[in-house]
Short mmCIF file of C-alpha atoms and ligand atoms in Angstrom, two decimals:
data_model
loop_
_atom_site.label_atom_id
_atom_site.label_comp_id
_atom_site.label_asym_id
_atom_site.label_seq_id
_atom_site.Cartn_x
_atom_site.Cartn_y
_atom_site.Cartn_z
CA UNK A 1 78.79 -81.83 7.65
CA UNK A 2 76.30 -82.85 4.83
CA UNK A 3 78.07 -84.40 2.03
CA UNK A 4 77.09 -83.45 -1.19
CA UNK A 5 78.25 -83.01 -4.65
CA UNK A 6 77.08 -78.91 -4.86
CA UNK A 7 80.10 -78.80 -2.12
CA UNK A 8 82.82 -76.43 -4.11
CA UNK A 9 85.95 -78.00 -4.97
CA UNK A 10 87.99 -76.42 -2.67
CA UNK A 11 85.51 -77.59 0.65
CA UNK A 12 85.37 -81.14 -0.92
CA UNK A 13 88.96 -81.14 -1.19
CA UNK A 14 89.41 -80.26 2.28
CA UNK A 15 86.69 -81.44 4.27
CA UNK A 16 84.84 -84.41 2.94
CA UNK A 17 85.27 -88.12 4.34
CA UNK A 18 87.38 -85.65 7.05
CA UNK A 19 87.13 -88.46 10.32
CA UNK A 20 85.63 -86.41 13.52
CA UNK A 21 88.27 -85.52 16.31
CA UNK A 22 85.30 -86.85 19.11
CA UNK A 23 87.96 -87.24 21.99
CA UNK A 24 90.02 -83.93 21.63
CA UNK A 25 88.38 -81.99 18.87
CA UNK A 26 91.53 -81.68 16.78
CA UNK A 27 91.44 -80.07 13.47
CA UNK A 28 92.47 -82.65 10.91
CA UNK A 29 91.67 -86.73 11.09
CA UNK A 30 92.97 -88.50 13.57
CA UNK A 31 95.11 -91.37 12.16
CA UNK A 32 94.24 -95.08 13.08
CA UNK A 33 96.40 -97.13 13.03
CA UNK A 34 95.00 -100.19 14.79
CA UNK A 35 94.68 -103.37 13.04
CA UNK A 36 92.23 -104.62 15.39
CA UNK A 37 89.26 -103.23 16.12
CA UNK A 38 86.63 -104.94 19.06
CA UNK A 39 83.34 -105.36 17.27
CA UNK A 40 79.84 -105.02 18.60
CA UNK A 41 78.21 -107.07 15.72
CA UNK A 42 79.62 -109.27 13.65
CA UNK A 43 78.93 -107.82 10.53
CA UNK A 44 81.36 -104.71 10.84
CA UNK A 45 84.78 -106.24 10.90
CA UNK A 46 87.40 -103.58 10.41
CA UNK A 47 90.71 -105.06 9.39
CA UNK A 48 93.36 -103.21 7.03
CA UNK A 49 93.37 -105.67 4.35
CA UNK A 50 89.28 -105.32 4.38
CA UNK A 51 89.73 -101.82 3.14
CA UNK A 52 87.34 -100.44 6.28
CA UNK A 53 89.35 -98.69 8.57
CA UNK A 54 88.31 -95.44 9.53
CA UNK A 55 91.15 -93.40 7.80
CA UNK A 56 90.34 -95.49 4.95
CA UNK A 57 86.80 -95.46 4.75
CA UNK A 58 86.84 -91.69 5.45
CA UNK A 59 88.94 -91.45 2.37
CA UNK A 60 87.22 -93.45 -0.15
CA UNK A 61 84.38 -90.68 0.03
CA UNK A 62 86.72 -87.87 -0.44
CA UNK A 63 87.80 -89.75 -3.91
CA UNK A 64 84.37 -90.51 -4.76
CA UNK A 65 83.17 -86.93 -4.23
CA UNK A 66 86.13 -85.89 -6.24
CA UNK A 67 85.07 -88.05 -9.07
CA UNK A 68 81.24 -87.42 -8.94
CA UNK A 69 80.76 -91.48 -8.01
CA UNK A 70 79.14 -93.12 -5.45
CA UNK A 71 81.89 -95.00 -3.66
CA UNK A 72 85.71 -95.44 -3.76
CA UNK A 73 88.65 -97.67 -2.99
CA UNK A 74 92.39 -96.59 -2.41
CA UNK A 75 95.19 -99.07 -2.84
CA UNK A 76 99.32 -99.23 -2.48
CA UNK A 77 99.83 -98.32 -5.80
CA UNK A 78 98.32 -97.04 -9.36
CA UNK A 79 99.08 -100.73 -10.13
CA UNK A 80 97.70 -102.57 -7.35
CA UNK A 81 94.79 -100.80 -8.07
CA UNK A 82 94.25 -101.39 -11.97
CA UNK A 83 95.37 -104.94 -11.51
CA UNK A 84 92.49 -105.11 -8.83
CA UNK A 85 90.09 -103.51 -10.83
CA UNK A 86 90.80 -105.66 -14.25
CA UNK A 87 91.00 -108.91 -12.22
CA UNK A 88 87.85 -108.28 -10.51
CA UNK A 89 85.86 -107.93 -13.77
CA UNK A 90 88.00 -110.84 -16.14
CA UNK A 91 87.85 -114.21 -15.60
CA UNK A 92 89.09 -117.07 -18.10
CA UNK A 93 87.82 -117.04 -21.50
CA UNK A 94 86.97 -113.56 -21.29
CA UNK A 95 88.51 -110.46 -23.74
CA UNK A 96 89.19 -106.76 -23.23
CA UNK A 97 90.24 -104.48 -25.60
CA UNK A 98 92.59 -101.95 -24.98
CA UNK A 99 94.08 -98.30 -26.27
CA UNK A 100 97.40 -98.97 -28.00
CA UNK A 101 98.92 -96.29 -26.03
CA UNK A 102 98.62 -96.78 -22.20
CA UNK A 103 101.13 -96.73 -19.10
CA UNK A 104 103.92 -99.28 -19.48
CA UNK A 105 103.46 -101.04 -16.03
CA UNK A 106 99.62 -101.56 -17.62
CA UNK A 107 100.84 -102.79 -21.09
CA UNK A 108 103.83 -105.12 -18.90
CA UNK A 109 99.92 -106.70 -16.46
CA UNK A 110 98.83 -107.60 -19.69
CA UNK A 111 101.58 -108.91 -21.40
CA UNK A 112 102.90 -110.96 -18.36
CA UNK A 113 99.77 -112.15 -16.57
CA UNK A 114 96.95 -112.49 -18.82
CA UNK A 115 97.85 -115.48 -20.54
CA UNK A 116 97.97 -117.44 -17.21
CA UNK A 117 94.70 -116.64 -16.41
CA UNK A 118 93.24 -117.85 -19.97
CA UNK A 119 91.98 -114.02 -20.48
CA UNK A 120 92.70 -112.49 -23.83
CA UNK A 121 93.25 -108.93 -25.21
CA UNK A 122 93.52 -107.01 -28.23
CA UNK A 123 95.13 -103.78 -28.39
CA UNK A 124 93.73 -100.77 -30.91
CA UNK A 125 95.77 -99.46 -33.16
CA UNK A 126 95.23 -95.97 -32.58
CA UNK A 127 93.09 -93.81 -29.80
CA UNK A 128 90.52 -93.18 -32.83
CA UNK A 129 86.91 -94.62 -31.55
CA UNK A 130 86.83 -96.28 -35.26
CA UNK A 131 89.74 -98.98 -34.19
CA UNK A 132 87.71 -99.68 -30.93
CA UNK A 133 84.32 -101.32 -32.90
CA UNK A 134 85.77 -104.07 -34.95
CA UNK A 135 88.28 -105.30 -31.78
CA UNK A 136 85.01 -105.93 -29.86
CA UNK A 137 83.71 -109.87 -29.33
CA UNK A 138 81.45 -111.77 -28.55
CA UNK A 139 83.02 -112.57 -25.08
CA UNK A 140 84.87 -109.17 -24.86
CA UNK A 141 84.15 -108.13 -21.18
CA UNK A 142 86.06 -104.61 -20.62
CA UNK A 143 87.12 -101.56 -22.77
CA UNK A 144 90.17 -100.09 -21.27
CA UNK A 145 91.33 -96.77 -22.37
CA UNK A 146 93.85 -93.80 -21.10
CA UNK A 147 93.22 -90.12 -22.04
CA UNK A 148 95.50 -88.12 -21.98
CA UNK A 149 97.97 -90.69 -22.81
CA UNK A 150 101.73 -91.04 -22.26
CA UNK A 151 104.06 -89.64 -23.51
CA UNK A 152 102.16 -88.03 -26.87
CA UNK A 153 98.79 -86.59 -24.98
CA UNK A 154 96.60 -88.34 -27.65
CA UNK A 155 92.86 -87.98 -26.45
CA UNK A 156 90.51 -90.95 -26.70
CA UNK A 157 86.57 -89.62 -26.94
CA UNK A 158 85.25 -90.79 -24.00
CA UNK A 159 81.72 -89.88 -24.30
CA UNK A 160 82.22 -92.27 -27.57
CA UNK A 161 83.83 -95.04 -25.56
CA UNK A 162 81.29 -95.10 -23.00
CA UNK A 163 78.16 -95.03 -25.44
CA UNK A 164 79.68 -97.97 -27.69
CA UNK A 165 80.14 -100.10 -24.48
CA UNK A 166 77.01 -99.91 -23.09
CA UNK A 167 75.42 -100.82 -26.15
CA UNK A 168 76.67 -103.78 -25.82
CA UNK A 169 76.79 -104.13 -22.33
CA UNK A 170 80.56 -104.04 -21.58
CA UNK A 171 82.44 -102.22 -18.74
CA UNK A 172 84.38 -99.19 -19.58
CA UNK A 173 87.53 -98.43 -17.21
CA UNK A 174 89.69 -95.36 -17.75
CA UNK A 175 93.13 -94.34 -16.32
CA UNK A 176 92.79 -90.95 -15.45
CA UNK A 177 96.13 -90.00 -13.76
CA UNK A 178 97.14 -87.70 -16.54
CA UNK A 179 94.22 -85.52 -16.03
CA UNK A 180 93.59 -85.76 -11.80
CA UNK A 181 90.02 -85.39 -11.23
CA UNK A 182 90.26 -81.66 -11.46
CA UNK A 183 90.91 -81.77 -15.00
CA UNK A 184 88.80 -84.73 -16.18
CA UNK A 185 85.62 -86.42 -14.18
CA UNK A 186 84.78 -89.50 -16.98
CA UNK A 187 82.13 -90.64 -14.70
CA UNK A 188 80.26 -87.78 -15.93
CA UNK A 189 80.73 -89.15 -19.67
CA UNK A 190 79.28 -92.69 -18.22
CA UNK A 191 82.60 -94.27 -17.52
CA UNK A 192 81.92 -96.96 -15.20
CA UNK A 193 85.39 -97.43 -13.55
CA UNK A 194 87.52 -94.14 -13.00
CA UNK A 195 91.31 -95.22 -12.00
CA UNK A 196 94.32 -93.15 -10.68
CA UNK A 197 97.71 -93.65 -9.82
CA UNK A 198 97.59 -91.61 -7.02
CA UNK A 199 101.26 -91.44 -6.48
CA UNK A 200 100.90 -88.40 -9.03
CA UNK A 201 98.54 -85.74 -8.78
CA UNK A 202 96.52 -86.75 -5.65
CA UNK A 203 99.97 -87.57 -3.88
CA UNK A 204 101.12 -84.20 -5.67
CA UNK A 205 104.15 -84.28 -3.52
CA UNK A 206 106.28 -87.03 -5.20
CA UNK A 207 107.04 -88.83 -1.33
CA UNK A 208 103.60 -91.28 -1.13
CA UNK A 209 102.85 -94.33 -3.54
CA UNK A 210 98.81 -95.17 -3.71
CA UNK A 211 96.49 -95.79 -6.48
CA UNK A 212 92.29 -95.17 -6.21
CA UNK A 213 89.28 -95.84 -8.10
CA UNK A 214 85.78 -94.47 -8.24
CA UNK A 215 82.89 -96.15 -9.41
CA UNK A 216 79.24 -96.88 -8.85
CA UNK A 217 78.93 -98.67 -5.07
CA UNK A 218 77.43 -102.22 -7.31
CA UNK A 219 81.38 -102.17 -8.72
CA UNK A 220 83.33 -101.03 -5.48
CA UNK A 221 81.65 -103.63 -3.98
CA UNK A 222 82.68 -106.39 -6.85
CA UNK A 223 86.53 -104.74 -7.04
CA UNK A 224 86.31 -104.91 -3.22
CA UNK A 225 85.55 -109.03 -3.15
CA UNK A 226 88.81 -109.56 -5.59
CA UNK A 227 90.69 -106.76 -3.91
CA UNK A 228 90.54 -108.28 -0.31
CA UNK A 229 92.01 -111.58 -2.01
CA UNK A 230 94.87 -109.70 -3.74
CA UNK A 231 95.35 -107.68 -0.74
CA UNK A 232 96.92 -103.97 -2.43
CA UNK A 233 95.06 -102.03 0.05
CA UNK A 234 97.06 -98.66 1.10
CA UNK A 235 98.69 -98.38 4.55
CA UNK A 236 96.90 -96.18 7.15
CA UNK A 237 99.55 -93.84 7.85
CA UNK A 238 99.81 -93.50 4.22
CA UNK A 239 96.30 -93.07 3.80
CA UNK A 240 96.30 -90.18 6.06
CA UNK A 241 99.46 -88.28 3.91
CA UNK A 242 96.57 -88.91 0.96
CA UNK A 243 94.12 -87.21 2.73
CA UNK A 244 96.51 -84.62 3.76
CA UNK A 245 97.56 -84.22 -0.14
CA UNK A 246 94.23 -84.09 -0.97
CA UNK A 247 93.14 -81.05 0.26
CA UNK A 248 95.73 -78.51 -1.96
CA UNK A 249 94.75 -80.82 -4.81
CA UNK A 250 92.80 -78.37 -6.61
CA UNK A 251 95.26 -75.32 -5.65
CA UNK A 252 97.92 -77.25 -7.49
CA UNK A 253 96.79 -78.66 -10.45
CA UNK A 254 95.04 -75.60 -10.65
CA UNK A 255 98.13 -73.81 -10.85
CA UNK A 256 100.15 -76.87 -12.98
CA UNK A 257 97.23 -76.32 -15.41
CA UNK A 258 97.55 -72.35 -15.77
CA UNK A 259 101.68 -73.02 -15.65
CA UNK A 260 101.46 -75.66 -18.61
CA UNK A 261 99.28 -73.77 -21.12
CA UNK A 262 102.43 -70.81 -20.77
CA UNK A 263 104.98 -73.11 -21.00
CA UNK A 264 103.17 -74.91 -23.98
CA UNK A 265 102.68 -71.88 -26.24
CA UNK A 266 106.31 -70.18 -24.99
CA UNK A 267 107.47 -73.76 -26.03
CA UNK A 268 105.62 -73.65 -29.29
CA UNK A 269 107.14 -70.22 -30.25
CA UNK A 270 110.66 -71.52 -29.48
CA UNK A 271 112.73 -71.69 -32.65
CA UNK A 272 114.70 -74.55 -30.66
CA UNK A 273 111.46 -76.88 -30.66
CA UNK A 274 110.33 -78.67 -33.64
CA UNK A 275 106.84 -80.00 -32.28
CA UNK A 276 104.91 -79.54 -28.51
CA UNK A 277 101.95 -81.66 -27.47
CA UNK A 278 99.72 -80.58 -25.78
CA UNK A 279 95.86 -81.19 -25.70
CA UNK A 280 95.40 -77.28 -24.83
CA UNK A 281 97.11 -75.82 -27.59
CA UNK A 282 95.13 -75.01 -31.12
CA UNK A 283 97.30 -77.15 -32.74
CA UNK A 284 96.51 -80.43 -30.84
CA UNK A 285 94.81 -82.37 -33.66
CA UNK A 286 92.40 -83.34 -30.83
CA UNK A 287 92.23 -80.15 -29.33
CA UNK A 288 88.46 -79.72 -29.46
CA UNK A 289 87.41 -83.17 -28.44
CA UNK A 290 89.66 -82.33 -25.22
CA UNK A 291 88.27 -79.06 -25.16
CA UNK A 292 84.44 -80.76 -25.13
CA UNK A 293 85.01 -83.54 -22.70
CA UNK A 294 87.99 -81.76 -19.85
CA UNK A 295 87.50 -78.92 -17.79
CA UNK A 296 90.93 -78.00 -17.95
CA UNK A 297 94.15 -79.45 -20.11
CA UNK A 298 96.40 -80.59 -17.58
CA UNK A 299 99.90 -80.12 -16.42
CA UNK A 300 102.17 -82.59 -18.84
CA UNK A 301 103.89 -81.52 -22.39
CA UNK A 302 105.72 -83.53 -24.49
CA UNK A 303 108.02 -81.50 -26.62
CA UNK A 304 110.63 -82.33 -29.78
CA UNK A 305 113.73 -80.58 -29.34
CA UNK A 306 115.38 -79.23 -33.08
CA UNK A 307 117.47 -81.91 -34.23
CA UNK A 308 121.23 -81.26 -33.04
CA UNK A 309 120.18 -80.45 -29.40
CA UNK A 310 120.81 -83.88 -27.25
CA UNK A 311 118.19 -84.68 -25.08
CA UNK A 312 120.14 -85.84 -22.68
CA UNK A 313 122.92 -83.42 -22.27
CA UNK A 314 119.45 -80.79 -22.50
CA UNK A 315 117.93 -82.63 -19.37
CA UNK A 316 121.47 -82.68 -17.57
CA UNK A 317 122.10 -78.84 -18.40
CA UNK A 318 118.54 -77.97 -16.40
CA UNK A 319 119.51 -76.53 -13.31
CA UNK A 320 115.71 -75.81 -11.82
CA UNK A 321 113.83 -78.48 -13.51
CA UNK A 322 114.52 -82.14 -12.71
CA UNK A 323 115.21 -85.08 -15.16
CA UNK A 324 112.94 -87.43 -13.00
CA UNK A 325 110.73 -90.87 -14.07
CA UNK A 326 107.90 -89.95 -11.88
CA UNK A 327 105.46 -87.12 -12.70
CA UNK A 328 103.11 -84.47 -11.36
CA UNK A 329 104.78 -83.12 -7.95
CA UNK A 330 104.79 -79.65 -7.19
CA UNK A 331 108.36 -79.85 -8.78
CA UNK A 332 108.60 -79.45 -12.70
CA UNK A 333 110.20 -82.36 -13.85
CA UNK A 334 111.34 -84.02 -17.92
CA UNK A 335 112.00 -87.23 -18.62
CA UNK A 336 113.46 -88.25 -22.27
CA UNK A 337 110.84 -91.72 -22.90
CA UNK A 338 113.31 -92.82 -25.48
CA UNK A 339 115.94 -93.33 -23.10
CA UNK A 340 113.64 -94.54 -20.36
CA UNK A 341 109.98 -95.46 -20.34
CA UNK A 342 110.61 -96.57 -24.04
CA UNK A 343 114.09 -97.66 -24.23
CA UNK A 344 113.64 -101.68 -24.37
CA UNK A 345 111.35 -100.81 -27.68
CA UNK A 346 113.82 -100.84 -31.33
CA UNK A 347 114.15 -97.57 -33.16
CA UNK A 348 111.77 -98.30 -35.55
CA UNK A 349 109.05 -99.27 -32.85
CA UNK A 350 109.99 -96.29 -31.13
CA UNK A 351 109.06 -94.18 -34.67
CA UNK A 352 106.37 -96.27 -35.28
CA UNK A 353 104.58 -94.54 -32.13
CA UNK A 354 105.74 -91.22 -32.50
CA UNK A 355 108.42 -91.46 -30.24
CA UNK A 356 111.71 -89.70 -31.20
CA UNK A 357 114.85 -88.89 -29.54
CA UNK A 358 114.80 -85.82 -29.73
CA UNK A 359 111.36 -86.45 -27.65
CA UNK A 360 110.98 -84.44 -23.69
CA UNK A 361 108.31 -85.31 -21.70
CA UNK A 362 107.68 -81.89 -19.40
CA UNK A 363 105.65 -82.53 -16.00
CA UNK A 364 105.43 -78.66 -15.10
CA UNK A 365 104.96 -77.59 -11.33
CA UNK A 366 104.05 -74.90 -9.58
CA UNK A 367 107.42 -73.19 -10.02
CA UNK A 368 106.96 -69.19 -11.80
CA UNK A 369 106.71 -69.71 -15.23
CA UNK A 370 109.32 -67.24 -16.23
CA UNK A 371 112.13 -68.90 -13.76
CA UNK A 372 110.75 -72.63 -15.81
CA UNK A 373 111.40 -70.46 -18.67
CA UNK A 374 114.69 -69.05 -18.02
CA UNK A 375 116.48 -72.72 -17.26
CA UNK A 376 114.97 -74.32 -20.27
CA UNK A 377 116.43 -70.94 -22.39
CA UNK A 378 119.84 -71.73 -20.67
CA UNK A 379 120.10 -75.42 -20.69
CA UNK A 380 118.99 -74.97 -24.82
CA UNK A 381 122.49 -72.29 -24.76
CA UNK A 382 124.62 -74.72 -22.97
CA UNK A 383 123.64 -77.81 -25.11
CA UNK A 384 124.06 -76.14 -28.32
CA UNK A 385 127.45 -74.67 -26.80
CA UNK A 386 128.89 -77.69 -26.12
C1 PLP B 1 102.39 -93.96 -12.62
C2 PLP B 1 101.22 -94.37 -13.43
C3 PLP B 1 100.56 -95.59 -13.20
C4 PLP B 1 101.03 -96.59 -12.18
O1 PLP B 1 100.96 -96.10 -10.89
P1 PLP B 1 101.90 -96.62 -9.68
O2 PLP B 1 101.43 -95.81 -8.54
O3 PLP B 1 103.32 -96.38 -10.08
O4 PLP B 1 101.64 -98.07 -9.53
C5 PLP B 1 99.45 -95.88 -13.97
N1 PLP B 1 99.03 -95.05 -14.92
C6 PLP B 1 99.63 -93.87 -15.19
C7 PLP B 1 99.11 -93.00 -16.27
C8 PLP B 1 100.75 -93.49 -14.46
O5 PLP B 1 101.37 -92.34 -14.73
#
């Protein structure tokens, strides 16, 4: 099949970088699993840790497809693959500047590792494009950003982002887990390096870790040198349960999406809830910059619960909905980030970023809105009861 991007999403999702069936014509890739391959030349050497297997390769072109790139690159995890990607375009001496608010296991890379390598960073003080310009150096190499952002769903301009660095001739890289590329292509918006933890919405089925990136084939190629060194690259059986995920993906965050903007404005007209976040509501303070740069506003809320209403004893009295770390499975899940994600911060820190107790993160699934509806309406009942 030609592979284009005026495939629909749907035929993308299911059929592109699909690997022929040429020995018994079966319907979905056949999974290799061979770490050796006999080669006729010496210049194709297919090897795991080279990232060219045929499940793999195969794969990469679904992702880039998805993102509207030119090539792709899966790894073991979200963070094997934005450790890759950073290390690939930082050596010593050189500076990036990155949003304040970004995953923890991204803020942790740069905290921990950074300063061994001689490569130094500056964080913004807000998602605002106005805190990026004066960060930016002489020797600053990479802009880093994350929109939407956990747990708050701030929105970063990307269009912005994107125009100031190549001005100046620096790389742009963007998480873009939040979103999935169904909700958000920033490649579009001249991103250069388009990142995912795919253990969220491309996994969508909370039982694979992987992480991907999409970018220009110039870049794959440079993230490819340092990734062979570092050596994240995804097994093959578990590149094949990618693939596999990969074909629903718009069907479910499809549906997330259409779930989230109920349970956002049912949320927002609870007299239970102080404050819901959530870039598709009017009352987002960034509402139409997400509006102008995402085709649709994702599955994750954060919500304040009134004061006097525990989170904790909330999250416990769910019955349905699943206090949970992870994110973005079919299954709606919360997760309280002052008690978790946040918890090593001090109060005041925690206020600082917006980040109460009171404070729910919602991943919502595919579940019927009014049965997510009914055990958040019970669990408020039997915290305030007890
Ligand atoms: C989970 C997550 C990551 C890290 O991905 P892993 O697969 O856990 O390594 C990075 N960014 C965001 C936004 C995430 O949610």
């Amino acid at each position: 099949m030609k592979e284009s991007k005026k495939l629909g999403i749907n035929t993308t999702c299911v059929h592109v970088g699909e690997v022929k069936d040429e020995q018994f014509k079966g319907a979905v890739s056949p999974m290799y699993m061979a770490t050796s391959y006999a080669f006729d030349n010496v210049d194709v050497k297919r090897y795991p840790r080279y990232f060219n297997t045929p499940n793999q390769e195969g794969l990469c072109r679904k992702i880039a497809a998805l993102e509207h790139t030119e090539n792709g690159l899966i790894f073991s995890s979200g963070m094997a693959a934005i450790s890759t990607a950073m290390l690939a375009f930082l050596k010593k001496g050189d500076h990036v500047v990155i949003q304040q608010v970004i995953y923890g296991g991204t803020y942790n890379f740069v905290a921990t590792e950074f300063e061994k390598y001689g490569i130094e960073y500056s964080y913004t003080e807000s998602d605002k494009i106005e805190d990026f310009l004066p960060l930016l150096k002489e020797n600053t190499k990479v802009l880093y950003i994350e929109t939407p952002s956990n747990p708050l769903l701030g929105i970063t301009d990307i269009k912005a982002i994107s125009a100031l660095a190549k001005e100046k001739g620096i790389i742009t890289m963007i998480d873009n887990t939040f979103a999935s590329p169904i909700n958000q292509n920033p490649a579009d918006f001249g991103i250069d390096i388009v990142i995912h933890s795919a253990t969220k919405y491309m996994g969508g089925h909370s039982d694979i870790s992987a992480g991907a990136i999409a970018a220009s084939k110039e870049h794959i190629e440079l993230i490819w040198k340092t990734g062979i060194n570092l050596g994240g690259n995804l097994s093959d059986f578990t590149v094949w349960m990618l693939e596999r995920s990969l074909k629903t993906l718009n069907l479910r965050v499809k549906e997330q999406t259409r779930n989230a903007k109920i349970m956002a404005e049912y949320l927002e007209n609870n007299p239970n809830i102080d404050r819901v976040y959530y870039p598709g509501l009017k009352s987002h303070p960034q509402h139409e910059l997400a509006k102008s740069q995402m085709k649709g506003f994702g599955a994750m809320i954060s919500f304040e619960l009134a004061e006097g209403i525990d989170a904790m004893k909330f999250q416990n009295a769910l019955e349905l909905i699943k206090p949970s770390m992870s994110l973005a499975g079919l299954e709606s899940t919360t997760v309280s980030p002052a008690q978790t994600t946040h918890a090593l911060l001090s109060e005041e820190e925690r206020l600082s970023r917006g980040i109460r107790d009171g404070l729910i993160r919602f991943s919502v699934g595919i579940e019927e809105d009014e049965d997510l509806i009914a055990d958040i309406e019970q669990a408020i009942r039997a915290t305030i009861r007890s």
